[in-house]
Short mmCIF file of N, CA and C in Angstrom, two decimals:
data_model
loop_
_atom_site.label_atom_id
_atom_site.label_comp_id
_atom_site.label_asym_id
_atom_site.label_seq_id
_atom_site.Cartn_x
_atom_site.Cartn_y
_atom_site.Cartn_z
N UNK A 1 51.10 89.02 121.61
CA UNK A 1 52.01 90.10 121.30
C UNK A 1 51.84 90.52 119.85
N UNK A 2 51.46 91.88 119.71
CA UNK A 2 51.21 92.62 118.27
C UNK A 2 52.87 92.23 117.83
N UNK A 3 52.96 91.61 116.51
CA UNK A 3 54.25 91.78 115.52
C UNK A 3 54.35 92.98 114.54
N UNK A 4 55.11 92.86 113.30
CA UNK A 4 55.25 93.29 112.46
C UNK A 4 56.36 93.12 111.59
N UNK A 5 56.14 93.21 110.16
CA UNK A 5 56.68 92.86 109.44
C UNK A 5 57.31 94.53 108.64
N UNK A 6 58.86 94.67 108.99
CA UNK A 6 58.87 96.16 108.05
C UNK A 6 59.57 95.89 106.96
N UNK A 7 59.64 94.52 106.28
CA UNK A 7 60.19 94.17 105.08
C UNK A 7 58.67 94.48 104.10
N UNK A 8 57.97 93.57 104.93
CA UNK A 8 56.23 93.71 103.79
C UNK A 8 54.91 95.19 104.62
N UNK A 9 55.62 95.64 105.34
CA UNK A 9 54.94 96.85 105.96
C UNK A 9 53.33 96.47 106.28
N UNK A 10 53.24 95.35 107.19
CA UNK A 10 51.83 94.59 107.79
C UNK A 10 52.06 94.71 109.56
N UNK A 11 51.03 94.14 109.89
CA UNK A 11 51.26 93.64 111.21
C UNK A 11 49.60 92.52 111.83
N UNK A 12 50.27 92.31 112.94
CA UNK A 12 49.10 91.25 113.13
C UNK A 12 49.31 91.10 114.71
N UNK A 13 47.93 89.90 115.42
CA UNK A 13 48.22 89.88 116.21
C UNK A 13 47.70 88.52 116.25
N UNK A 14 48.22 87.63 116.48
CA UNK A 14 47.50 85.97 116.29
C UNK A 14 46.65 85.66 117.78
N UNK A 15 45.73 84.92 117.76
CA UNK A 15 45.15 84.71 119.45
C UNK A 15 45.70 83.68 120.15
N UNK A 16 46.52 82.59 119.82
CA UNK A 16 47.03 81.10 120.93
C UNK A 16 48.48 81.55 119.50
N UNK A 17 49.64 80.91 121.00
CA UNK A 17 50.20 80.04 119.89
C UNK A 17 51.21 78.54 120.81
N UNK A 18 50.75 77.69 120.29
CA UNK A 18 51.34 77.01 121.13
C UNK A 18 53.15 76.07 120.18
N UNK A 19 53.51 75.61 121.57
CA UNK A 19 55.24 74.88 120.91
C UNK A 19 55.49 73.67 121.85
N UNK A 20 55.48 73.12 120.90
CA UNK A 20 56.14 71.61 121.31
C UNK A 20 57.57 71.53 120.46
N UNK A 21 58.34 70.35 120.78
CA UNK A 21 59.82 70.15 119.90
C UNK A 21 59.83 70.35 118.61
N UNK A 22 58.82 70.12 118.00
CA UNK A 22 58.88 70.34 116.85
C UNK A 22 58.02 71.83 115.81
N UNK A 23 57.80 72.04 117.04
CA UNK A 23 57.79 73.80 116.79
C UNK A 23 56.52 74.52 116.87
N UNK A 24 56.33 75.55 116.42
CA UNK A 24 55.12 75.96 116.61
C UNK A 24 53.95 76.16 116.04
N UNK A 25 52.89 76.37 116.83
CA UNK A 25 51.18 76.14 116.18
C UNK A 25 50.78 77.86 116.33
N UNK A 26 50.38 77.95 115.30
CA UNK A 26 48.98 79.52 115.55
C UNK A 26 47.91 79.14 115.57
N UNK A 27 46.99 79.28 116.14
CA UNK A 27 45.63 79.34 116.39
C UNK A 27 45.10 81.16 116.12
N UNK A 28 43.84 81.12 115.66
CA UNK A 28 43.26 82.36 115.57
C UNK A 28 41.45 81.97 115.69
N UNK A 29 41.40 82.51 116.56
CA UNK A 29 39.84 82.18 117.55
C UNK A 29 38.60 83.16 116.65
N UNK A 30 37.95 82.72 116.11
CA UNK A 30 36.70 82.81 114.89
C UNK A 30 35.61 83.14 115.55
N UNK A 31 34.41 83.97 114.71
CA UNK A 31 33.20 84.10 114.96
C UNK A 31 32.21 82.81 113.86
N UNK A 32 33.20 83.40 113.10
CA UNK A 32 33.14 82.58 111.64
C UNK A 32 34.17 82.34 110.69
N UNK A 33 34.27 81.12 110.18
CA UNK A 33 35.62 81.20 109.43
C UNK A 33 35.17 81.21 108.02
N UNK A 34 35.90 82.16 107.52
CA UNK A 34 35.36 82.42 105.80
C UNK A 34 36.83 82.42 105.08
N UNK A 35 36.74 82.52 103.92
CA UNK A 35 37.92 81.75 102.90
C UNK A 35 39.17 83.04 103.09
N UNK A 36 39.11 84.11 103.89
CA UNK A 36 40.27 84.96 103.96
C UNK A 36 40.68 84.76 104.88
N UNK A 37 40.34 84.10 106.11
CA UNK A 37 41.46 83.12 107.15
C UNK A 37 42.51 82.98 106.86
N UNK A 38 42.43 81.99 105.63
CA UNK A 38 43.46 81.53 105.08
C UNK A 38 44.64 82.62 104.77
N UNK A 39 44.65 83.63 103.91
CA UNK A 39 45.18 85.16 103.77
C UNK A 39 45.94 85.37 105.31
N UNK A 40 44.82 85.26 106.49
CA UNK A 40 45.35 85.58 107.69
C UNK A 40 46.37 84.85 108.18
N UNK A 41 46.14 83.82 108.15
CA UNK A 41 47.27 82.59 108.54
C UNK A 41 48.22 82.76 107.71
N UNK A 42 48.24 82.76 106.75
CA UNK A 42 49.80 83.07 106.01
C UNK A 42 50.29 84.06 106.19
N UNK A 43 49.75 85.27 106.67
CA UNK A 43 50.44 86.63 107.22
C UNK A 43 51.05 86.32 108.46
N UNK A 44 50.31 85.41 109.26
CA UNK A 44 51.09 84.94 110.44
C UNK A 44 52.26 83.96 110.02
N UNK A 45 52.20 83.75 109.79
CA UNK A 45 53.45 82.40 108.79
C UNK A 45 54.33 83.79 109.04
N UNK A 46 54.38 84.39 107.90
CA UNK A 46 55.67 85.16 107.45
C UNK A 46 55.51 85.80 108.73
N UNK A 47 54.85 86.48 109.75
CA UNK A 47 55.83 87.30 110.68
C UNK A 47 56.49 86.40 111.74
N UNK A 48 55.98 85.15 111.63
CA UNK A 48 56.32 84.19 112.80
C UNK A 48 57.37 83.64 112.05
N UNK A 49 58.00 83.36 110.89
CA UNK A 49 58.88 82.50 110.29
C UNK A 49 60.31 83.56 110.63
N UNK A 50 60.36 84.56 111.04
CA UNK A 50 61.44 85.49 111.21
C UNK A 50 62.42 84.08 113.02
N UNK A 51 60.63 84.43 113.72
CA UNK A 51 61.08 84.30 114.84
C UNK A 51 61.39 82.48 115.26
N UNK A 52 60.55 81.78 114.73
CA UNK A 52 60.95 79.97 115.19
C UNK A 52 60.15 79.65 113.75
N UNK A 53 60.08 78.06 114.12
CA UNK A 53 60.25 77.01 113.22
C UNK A 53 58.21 76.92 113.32
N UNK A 54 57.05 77.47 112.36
CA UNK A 54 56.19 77.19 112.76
C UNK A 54 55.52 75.88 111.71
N UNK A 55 55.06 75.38 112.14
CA UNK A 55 55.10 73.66 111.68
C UNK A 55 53.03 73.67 111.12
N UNK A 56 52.35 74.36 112.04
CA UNK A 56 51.40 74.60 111.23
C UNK A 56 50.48 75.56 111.77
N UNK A 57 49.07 76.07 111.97
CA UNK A 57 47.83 77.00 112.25
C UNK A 57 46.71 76.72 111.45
N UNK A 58 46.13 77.35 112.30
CA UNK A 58 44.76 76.73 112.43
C UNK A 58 43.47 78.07 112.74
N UNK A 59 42.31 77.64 112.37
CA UNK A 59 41.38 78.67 112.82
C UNK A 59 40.34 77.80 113.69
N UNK A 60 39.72 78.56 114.61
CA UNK A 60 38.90 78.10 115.36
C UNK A 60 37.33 78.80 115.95
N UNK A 61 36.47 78.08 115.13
CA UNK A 61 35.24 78.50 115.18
C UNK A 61 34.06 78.63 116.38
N UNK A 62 34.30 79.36 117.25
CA UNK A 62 33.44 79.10 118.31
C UNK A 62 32.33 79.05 117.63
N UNK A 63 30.84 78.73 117.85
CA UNK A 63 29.62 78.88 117.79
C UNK A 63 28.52 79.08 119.25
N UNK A 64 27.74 79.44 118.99
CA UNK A 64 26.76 80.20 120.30
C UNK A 64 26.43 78.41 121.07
N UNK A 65 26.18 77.83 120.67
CA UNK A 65 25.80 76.68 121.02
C UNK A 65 26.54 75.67 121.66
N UNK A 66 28.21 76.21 121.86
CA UNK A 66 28.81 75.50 122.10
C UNK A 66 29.96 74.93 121.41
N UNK A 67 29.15 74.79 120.25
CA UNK A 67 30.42 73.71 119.51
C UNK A 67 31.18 74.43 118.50
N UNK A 68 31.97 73.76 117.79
CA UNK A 68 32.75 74.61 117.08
C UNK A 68 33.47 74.11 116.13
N UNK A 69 34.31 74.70 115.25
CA UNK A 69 34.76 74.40 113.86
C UNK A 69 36.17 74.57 113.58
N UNK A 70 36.45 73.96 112.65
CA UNK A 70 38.27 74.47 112.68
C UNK A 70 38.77 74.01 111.52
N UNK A 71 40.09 74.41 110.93
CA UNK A 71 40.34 74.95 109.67
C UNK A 71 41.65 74.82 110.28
N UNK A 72 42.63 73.70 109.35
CA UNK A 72 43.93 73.82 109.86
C UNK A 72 44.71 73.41 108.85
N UNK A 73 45.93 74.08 108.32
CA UNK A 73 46.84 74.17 107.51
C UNK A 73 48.25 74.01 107.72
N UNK A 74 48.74 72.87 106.87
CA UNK A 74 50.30 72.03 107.24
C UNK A 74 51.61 73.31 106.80
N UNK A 75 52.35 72.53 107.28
CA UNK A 75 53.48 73.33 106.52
C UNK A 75 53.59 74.32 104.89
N UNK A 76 53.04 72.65 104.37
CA UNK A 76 53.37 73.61 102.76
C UNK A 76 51.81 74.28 102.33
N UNK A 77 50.86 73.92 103.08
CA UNK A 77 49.37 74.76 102.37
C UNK A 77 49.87 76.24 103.53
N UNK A 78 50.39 76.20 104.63
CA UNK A 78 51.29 77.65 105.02
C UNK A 78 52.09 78.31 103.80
N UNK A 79 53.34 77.61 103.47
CA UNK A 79 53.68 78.20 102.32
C UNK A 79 52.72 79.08 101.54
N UNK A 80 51.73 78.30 100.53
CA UNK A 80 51.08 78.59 99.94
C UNK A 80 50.30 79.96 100.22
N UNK A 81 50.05 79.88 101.23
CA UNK A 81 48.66 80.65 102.00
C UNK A 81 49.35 82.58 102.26
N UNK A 82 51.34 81.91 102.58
CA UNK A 82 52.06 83.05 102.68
C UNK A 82 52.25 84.07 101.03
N UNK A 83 52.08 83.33 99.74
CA UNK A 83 52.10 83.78 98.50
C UNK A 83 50.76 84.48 98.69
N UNK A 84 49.96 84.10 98.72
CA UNK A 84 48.38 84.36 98.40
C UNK A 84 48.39 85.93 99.08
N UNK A 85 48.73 85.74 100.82
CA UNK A 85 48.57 86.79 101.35
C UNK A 85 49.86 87.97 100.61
N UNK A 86 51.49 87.44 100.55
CA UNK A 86 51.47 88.46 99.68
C UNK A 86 51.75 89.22 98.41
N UNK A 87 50.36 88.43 97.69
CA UNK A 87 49.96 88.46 96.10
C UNK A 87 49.06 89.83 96.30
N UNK A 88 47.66 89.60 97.38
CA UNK A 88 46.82 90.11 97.61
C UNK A 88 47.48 91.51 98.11
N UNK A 89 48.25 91.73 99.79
CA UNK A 89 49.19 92.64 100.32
C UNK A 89 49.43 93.54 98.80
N UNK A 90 50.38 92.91 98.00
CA UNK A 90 50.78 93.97 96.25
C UNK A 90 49.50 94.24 95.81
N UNK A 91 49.07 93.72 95.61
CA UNK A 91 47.16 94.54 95.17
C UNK A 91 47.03 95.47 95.76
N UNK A 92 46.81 95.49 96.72
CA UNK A 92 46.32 96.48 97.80
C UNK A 92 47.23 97.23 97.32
N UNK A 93 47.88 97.32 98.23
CA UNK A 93 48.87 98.15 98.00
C UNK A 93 49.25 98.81 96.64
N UNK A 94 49.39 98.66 95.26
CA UNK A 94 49.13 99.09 94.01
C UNK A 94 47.77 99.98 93.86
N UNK A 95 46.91 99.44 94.56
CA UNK A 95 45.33 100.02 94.13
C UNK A 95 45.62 101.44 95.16
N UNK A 96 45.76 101.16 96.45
CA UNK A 96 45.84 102.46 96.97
C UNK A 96 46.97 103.27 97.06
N UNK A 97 48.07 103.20 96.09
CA UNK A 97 48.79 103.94 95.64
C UNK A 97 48.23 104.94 94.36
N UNK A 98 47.61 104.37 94.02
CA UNK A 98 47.24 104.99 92.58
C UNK A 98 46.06 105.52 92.97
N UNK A 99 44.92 105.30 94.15
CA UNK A 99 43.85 106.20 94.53
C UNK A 99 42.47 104.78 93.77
N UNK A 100 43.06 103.89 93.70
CA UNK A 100 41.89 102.59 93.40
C UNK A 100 41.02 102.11 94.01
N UNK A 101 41.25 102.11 95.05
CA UNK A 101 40.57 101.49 96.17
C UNK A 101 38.75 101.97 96.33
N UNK A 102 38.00 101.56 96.47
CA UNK A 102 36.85 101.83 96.74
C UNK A 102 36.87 102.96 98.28
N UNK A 103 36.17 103.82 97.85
CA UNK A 103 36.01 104.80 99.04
C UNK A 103 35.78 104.15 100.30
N UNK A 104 36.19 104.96 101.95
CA UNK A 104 36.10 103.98 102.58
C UNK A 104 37.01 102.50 103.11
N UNK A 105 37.67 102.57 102.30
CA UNK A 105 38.91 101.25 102.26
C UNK A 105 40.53 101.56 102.54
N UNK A 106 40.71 103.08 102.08
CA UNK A 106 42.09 103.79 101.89
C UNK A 106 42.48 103.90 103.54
#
């Protein structure tokens, strides 16, 4: 289910999410996982923190061969990951207010 956030004007759409008692997991299903995952997962944090208790997420690397990779972040590297994404979100957002942005990007 597409969310959205109209406090930070984002939206997202995470791929698994699973819940046990102690609350819930995001998963987001990879080609490749590169260091702005992280950015992603904390955007999921904050639209999912409206709705339950999410305890942690994760990325998940398929590869052609079969096997695969994964990238998973606790409670407080969530925290963290939710600043980062929106530190970055005010960037953006500043740059293409003012016409900053590299052509192509707006």
């Amino acid at each position: 289910t597409p969310m959205a956030s109209d406090v930070f004007r984002f939206a997202g759409t995470c791929d698994r999410i699973f819940e046990d008692k102690s609350g819930l997991t995001i998963i987001d299903i990879k080609s490749t996982i590169e260091p702005q995952v992280i950015l992603q997962l904390g955007a999921y944090s904050i639209l999912f923190a409206s709705a339950r208790k999410l305890r942690s997420a994760g990325a998940v690397q398929l590869c052609d061969d079969g096997s695969y990779k994964t990238l998973w972040l606790n409670a407080a590297e969530l925290k963290r990951a939710e600043q980062q994404f929106l530190a970055t979100l005010s960037v953006y957002n500043f740059m293409s207010e003012h016409n900053l942005l590299p052509k192509g990007n707006a």
